Coordinates of C-alpha atoms and ligand atoms in Angstrom, one line a residue:
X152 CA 54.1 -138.4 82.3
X153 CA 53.1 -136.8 86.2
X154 CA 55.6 -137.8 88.6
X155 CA 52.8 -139.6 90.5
X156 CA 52.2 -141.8 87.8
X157 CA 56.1 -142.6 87.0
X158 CA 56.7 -143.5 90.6
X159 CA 53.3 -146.0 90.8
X160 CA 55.1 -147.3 87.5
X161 CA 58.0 -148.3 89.5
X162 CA 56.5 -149.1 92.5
X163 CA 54.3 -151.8 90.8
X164 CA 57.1 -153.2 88.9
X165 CA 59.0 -153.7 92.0
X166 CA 55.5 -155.0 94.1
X167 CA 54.7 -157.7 91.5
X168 CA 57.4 -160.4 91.8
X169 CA 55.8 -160.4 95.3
X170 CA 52.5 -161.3 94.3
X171 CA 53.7 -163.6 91.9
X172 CA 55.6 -165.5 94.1
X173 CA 53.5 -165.8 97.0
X174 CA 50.7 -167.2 94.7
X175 CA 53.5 -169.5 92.9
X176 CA 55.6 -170.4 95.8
X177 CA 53.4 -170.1 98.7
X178 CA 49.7 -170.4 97.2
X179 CA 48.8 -173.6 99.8
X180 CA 49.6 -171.8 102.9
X181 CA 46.4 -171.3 105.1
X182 CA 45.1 -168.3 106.2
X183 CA 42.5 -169.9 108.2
X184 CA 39.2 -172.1 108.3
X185 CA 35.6 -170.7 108.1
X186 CA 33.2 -171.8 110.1
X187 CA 29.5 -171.8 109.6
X188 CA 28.6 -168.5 111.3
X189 CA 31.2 -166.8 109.2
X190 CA 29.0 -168.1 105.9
X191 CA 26.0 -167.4 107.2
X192 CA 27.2 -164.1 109.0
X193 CA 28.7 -162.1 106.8
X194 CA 31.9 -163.3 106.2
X195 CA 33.3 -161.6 108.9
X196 CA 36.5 -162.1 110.0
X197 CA 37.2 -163.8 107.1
X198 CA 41.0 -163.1 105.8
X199 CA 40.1 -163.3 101.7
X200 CA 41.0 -159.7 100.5
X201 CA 44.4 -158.0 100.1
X202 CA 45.5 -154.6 99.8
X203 CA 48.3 -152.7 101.0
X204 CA 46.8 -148.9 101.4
X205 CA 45.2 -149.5 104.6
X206 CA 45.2 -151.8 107.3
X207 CA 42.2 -152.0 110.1
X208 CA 43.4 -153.2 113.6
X209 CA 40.3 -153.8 115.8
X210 CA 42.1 -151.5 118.4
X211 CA 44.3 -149.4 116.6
X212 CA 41.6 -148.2 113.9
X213 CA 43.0 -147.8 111.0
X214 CA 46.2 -147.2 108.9
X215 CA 46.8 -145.1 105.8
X216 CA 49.9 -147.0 104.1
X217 CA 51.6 -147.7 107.4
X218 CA 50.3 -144.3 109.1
X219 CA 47.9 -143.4 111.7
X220 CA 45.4 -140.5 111.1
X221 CA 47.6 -138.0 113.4
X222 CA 50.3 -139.6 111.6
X223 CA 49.2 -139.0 108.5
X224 CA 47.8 -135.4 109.2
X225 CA 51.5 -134.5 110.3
X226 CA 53.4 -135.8 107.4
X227 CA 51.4 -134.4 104.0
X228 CA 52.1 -131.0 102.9
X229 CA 49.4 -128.4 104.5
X230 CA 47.6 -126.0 102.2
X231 CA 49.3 -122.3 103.2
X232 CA 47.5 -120.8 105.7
X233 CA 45.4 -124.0 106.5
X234 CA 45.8 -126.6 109.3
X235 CA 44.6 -130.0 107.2
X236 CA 47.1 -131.1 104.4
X237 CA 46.0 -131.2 100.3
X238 CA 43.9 -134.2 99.2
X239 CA 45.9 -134.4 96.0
X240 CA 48.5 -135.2 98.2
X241 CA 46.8 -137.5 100.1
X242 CA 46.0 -139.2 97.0
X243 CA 49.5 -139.5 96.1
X244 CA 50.1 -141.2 99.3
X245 CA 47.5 -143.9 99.0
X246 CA 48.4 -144.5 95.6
X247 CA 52.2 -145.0 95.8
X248 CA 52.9 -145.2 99.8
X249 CA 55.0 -142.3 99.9
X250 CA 54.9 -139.1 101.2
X251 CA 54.9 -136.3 98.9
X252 CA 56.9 -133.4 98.7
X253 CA 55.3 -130.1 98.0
X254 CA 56.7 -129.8 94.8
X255 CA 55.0 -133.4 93.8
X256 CA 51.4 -132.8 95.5
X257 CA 51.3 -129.2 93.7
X258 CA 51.7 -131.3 90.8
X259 CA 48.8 -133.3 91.2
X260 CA 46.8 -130.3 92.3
X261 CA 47.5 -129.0 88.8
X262 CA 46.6 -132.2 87.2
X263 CA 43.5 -132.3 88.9
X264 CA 42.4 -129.1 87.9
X265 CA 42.7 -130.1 84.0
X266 CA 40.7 -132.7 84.6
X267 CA 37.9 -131.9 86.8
X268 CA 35.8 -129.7 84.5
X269 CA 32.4 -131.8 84.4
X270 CA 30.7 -133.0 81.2
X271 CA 27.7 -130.8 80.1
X272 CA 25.6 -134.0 79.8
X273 CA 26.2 -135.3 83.6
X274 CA 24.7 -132.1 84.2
X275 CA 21.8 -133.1 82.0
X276 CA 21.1 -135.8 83.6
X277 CA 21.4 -134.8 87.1
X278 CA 19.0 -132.1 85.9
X279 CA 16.8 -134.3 84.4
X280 CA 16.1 -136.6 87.3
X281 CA 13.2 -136.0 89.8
X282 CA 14.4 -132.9 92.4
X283 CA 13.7 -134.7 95.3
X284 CA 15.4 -138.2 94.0
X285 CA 17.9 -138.7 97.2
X286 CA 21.5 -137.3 96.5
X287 CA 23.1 -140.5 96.5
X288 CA 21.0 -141.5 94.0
X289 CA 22.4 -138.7 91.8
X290 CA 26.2 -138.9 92.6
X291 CA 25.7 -143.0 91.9
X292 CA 24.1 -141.7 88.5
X293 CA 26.3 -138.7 87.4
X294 CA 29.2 -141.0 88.0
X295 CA 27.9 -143.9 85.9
X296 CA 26.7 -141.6 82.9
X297 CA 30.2 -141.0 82.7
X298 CA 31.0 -144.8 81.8
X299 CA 31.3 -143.0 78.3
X300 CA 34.0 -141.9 78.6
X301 CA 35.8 -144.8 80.4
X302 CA 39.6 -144.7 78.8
X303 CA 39.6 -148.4 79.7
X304 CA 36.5 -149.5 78.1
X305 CA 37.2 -147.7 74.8
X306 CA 41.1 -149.5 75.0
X307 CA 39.1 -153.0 75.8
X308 CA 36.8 -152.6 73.3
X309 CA 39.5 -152.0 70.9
X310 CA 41.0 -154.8 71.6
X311 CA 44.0 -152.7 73.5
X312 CA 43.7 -154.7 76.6
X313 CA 47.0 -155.6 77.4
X314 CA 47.6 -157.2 81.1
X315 CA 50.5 -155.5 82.2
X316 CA 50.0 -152.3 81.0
X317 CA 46.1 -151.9 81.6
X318 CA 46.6 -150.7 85.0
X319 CA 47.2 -147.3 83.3
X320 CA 43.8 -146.5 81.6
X321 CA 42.8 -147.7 85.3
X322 CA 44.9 -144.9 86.6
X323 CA 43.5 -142.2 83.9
X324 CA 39.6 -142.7 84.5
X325 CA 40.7 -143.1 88.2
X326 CA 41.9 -139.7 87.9
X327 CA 39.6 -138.2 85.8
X328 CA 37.1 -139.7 88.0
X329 CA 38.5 -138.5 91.1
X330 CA 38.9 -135.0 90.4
X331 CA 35.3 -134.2 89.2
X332 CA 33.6 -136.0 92.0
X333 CA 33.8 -133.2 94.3
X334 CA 32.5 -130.5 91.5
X335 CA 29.6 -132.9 91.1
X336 CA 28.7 -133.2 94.7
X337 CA 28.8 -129.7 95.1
X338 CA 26.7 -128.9 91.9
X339 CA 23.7 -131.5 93.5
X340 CA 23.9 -129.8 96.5
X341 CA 23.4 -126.3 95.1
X342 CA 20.7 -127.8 92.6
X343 CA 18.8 -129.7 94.9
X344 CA 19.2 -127.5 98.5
X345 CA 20.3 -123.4 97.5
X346 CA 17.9 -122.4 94.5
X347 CA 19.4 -123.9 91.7
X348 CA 22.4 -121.7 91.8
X349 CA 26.1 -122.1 91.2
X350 CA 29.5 -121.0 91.8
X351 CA 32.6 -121.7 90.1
X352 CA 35.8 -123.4 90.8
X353 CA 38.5 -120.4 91.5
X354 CA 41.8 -121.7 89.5
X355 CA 43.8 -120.7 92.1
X356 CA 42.4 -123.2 95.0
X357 CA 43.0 -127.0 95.5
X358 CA 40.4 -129.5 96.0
X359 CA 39.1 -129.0 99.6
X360 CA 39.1 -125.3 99.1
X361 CA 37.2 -125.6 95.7
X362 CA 34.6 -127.7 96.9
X363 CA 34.1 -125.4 100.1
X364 CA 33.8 -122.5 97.7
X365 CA 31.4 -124.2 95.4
X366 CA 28.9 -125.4 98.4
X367 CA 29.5 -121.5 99.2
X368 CA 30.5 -122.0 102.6
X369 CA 33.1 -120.2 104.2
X370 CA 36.5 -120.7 106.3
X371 CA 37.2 -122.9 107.8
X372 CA 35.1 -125.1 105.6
X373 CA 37.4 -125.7 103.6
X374 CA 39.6 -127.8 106.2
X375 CA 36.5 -129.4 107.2
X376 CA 36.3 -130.5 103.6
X377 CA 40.1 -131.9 103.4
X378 CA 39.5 -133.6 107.1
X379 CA 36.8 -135.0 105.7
X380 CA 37.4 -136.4 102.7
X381 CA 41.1 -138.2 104.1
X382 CA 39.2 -139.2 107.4
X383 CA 37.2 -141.1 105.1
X384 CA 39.0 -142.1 101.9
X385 CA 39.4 -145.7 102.9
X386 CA 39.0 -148.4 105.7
X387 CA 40.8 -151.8 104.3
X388 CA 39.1 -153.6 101.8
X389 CA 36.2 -155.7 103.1
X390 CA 33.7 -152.6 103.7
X391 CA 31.1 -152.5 101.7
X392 CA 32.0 -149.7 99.6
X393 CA 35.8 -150.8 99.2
X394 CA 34.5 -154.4 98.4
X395 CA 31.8 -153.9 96.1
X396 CA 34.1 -151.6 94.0
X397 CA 36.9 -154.1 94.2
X398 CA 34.3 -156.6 93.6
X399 CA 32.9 -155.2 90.2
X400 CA 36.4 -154.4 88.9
X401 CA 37.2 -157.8 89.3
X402 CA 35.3 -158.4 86.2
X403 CA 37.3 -155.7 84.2
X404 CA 34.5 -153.6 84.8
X405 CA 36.1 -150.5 84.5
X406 CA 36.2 -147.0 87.8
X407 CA 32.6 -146.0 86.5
X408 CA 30.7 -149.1 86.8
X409 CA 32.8 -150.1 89.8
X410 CA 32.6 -146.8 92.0
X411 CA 29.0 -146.1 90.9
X412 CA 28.5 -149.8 92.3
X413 CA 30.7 -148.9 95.4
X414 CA 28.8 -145.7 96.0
X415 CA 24.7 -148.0 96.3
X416 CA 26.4 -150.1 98.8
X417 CA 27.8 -147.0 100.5
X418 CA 24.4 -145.6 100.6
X419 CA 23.4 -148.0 102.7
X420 CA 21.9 -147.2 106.5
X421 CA 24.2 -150.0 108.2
X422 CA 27.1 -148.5 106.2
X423 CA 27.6 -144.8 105.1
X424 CA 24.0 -143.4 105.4
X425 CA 24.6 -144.0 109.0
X426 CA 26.0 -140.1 109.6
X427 CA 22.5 -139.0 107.8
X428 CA 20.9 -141.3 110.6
X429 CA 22.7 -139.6 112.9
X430 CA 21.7 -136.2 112.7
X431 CA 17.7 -137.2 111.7
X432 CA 18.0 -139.5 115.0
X433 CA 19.9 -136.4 117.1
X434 CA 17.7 -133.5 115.9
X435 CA 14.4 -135.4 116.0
X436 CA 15.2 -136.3 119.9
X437 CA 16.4 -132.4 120.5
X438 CA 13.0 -131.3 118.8
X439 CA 10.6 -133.6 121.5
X440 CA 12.4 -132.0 124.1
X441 CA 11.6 -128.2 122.5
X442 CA 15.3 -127.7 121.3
X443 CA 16.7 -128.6 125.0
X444 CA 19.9 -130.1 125.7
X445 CA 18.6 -133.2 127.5
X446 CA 19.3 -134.8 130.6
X447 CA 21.7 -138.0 131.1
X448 CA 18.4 -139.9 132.4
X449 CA 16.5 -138.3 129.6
X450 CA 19.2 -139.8 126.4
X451 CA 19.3 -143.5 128.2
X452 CA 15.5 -143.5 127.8
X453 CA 15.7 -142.5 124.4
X454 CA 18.6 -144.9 123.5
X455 CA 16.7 -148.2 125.3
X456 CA 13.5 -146.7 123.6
X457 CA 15.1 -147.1 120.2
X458 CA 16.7 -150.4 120.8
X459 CA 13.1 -151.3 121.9
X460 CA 12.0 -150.7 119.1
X461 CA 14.1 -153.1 117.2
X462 CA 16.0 -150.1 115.8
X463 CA 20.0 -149.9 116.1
X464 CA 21.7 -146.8 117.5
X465 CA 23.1 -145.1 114.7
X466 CA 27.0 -144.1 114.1
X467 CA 27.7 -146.8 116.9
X468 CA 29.2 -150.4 117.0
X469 CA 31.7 -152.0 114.0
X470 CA 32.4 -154.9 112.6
X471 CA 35.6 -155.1 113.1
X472 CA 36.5 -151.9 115.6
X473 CA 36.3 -153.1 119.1
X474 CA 37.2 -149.7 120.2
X475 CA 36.3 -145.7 119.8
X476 CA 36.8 -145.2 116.5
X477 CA 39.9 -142.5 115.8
X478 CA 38.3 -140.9 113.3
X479 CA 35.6 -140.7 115.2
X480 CA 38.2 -138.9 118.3
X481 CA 39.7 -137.5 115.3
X482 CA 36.8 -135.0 114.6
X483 CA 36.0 -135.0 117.9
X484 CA 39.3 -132.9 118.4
X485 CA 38.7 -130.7 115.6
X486 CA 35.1 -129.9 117.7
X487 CA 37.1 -129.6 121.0
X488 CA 39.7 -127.1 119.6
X489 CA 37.2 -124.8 117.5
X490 CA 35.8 -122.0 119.2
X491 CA 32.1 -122.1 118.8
X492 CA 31.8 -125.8 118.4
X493 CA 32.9 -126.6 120.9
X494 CA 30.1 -125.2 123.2
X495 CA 27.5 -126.5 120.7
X496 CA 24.4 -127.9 122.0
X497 CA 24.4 -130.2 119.4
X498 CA 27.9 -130.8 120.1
X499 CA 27.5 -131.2 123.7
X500 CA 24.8 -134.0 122.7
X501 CA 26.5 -136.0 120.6
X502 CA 29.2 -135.9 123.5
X503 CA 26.8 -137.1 126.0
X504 CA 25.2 -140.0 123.6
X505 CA 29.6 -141.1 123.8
X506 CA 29.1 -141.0 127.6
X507 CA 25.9 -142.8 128.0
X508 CA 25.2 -144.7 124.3
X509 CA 28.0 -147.2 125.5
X510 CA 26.8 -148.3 129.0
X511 CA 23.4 -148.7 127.4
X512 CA 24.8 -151.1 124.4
X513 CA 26.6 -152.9 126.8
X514 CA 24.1 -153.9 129.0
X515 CA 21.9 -154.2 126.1
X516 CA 24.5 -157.3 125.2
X517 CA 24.3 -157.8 121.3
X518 CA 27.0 -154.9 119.9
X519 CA 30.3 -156.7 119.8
X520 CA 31.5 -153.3 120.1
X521 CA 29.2 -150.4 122.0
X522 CA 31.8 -147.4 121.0
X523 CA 31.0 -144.9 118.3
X524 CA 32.2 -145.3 114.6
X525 CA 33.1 -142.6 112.4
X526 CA 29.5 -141.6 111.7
X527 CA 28.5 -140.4 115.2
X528 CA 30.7 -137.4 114.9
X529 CA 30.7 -135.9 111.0
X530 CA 27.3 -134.6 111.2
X531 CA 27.5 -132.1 113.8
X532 CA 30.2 -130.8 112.1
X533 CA 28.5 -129.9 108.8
X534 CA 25.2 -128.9 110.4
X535 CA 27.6 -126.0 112.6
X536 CA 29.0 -124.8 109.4
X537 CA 25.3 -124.6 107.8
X538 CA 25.5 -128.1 105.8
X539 CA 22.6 -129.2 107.2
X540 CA 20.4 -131.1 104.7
X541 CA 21.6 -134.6 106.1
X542 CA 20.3 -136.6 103.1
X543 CA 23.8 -135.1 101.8
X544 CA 25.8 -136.4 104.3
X545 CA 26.5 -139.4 102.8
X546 CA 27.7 -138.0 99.0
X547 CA 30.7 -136.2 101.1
X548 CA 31.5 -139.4 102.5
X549 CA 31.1 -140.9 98.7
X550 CA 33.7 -138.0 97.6
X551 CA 36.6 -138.9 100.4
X552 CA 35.8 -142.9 99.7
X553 CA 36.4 -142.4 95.8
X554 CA 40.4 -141.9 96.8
X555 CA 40.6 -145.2 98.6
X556 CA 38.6 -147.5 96.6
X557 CA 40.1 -146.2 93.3
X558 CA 43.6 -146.4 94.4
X559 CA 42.6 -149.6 95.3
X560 CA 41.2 -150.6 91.8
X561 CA 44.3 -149.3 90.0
X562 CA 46.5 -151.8 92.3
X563 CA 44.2 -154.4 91.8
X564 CA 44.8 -153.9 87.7
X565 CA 48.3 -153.9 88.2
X566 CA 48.9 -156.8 89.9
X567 CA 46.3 -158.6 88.0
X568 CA 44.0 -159.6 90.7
X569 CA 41.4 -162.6 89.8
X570 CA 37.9 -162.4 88.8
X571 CA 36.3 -163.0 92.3
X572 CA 34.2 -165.5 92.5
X573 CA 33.6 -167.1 95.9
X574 CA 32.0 -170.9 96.2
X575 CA 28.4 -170.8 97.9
X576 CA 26.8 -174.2 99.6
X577 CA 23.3 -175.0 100.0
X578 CA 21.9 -175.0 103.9
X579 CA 21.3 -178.7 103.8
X580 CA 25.7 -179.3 103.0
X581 CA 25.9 -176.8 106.4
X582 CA 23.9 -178.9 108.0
X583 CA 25.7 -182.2 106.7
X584 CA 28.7 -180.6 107.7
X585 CA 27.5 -179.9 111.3
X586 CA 26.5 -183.3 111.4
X587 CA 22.6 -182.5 112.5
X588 CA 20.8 -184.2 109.6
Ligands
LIG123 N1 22.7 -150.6 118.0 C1 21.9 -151.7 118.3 N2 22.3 -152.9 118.0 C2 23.5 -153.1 117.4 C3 24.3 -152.1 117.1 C4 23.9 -150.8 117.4 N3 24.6 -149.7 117.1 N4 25.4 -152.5 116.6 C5 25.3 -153.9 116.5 N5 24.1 -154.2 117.0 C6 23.5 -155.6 117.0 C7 23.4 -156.1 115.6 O1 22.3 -155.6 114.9 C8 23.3 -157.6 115.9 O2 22.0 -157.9 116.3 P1 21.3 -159.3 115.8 O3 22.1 -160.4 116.5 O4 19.9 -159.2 116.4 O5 21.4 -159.4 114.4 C9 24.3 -157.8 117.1 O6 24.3 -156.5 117.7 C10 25.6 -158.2 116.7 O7 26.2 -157.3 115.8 P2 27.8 -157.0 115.7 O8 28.4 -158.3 115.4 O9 28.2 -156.3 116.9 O10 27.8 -156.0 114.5 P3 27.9 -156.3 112.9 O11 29.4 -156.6 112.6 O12 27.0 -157.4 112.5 O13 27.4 -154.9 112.3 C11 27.3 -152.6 112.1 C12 28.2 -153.8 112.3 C13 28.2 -151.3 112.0 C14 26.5 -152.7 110.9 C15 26.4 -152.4 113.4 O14 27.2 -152.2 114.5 C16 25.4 -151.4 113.2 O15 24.3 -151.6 112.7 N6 25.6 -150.1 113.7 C17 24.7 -149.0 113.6 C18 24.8 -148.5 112.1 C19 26.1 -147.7 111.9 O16 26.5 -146.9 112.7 N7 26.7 -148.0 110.7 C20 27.9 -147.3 110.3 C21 29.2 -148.1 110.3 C22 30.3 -147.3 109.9 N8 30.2 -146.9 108.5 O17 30.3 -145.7 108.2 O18 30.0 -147.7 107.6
LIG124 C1 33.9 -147.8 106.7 O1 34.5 -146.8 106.9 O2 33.8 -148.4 105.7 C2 33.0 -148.3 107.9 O3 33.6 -148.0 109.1 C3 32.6 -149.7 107.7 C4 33.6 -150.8 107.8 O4 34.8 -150.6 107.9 O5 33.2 -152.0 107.7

């Protein structure tokens, strides 16, 4: 058995006598009322959903086990040679809330590897769906054909379901989930955007480095890739994304059904299409000016004219941020210390749109929160480093959220977590309630 795997072992056998007690001992204790706009609104604010891999403070941003991003970029082991630590080990991280050593993330980069060679019939079917279907569309699909060879399912349906041991066929298609996601996205990217053709994994890489060599682009690619994907493996649990795959897994659905669920609701434009909407709202403005970098006076017009228009400004506002966004600042660095990007022009726009976009929401006076979100500042990126068929944008984000929400769903196994089923009311008992009928 991987190290990784003992040590979750141990760490959920010491974690659930929490669980169970709090639910025993303390199961009465409120967290709280909710109030009509919360059941109409969204649920926000609403405190119904646990997990302890990362934690959202409306000022802060957010928390990877306990760590912020700079945090958590200075404690993993780097790739040699490379400024951005491994995935794998990031995975480790999220999964058992410790830091690796070398020695330990090496190990899952290894594991990994075994495992991320990707079926010959997910390739069939990605081939065999229309070219211009939308890549989301095909990551959602390729990861749900692979239902087939859920570990979980085939234990269930042998009626191997045991409840405190499941959590480890969660773990296994987890894995084997995880570590062909990025192989998949790169293979729909070369498919759909660069002719059809292909190159293979090189054994000797890790994940970010493979999946820059299999998109074919060059250094320093490759740490865009591992920024990427850790910047956004997970935001708490009651994001779309997170929730819907927590949500489906709730009903012992097992990672397949549940990220391929997680991934539609990530493909949403209020959620992750957002960095697509970005770039198609950036580069459409740039184009009516003739390629210019516009003028401050020039951007407020076009910002009021989209509000106008009933639109939202995309890659801006949160529902529970009430301040920049530090992943957002988080890439904005990695722009500000890279020669070349830094003098951008698209670069320079998306930092004007932080310097005006604000002023303009506020005034505007429905955002709770006019500051950017993480989606403002991932697509300039990848367009500099030739990525720049947006309607991809969002499968990268799909690849980094995969490590959150399934080291979500293999904690939800193991500590048993209910079917989730929240109570709904009719509009009449709200308006009973409010006492206006
Ligand atoms: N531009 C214009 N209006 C906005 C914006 C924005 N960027 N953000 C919020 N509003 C409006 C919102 O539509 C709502 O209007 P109405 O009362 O007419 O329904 C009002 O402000 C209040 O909304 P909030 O409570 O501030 O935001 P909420 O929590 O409902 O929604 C978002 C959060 C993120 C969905 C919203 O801010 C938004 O639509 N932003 C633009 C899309 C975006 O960037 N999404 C990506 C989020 C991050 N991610 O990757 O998932
Ligand atoms: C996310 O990363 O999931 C988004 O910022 C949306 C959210 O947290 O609600």
């Amino acid at each position: 058995m991987s190290t990784l795997k003992e040590v979750l072992r141990k760490k959920i056998d010491e974690h659930r006598p929490r669980t169970v007690k709090l639910i025993k001992e303390c199961g009465d204790v409120s967290l709280g009322e909710v109030t009509i706009a919360q059941a109409i609104g969204g649920a926000r604010g609403v405190k119904c959903l646990v997990t302890d891999i990362s934690y959202l403070d409306p000022m802060e941003g957010i928390r990877f086990r306990g760590k912020t991003i700079p945090e958590t970029f200075a404690a993993l082991p780097k790739v040699p040679g490379s400024d951005y630590p491994y995935v794998e080990g990031f995975w480790y991280m999220l999964m058992t809330g410790d830091v690796p050593t070398m020695e330990q993330t090496l190990e899952v980069v290894e594991d990994w590897k075994k495992r991320s060679q990707v079926p010959e019939y997910v390739i069939d079917v990605l081939r065999a769906m229309p070219r211009d279907s939308h890549p989301m569309t095909m990551f959602s699909t390729a990861v749900l054909a692979m239902q087939r060879d859920s570990i979980f399912a085939k234990n269930y349906r042998e009626g191997k379901f045991n409840k405190m041991t499941c959590w480890e066929d969660m773990y296994e298609d987890a894995t084997n989930l995880m570590a062909k996601l990025a192989p998949i996205a790169a293979y729909i990217y070369r498919m759909k955007y660069k002719g059809d053709t292909h190159i293979d994994a090189d054994p000797n890489l890790d994940m970010g480095g493979n999946f820059a060599r299999m998109m074919g682009v060059d250094a320093p690619y490759d740490d865009v890739a591992r920024m990427y994907f850790i910047l956004h493996s997970d935001h708490e649990s009651g994001n779309v994304s997170a929730h819907t795959t927590h949500l489906v897994a709730s009903a012992l659905s097992d990672a397949y059904y549940s990220y391929s669920a997680g991934l539609n609701g990530l493909a949403g434009p209020l959620h992750g299409l957002a960095n697509q909407e970005v770039l198609g709202w950036t580069q459409d403005f740039m184009a009516k000016l003739g390629g210019e970098v516009p003028t401050k006076e020039q951007l407020e017009k076009a910002l009021w004219d989209t509000l106008n228009s009933g639109q939202v400004i995309p890659g801006y506002g949160h529902a529970v941020l009430r301040k920049t966004d530090p992943r957002y600042s988080s890439q904005r660095e990695f722009c500000l210390k890279t020669e070349g990007l830094k003098d951008y022009p698209l670069f320079k726009l998306v930092s004007m749109i932080y310097e005006v976009a604000p002023g303009v929401l506020q005034e505007h006076g429905k955002a709770k929160n006019p500051w950017p979100n993480v989606d403002a500042q991932s697509g300039v990126i990848q367009w500099y480093y030739g990525v720049t068929e947006y309607d991809f944008y969002t499968v990268l984000f799909g690849v980094g959220r995969a490590i959150g929400c399934l080291a979500n769903i293999t904690w939800d196994r193991a500590l048993g977590y209910a079917i989730e089923r929240p109570k709904s009311v009719t509009t009449a008992m709200l308006e009973d309630a409010a006492g206006i009928k």
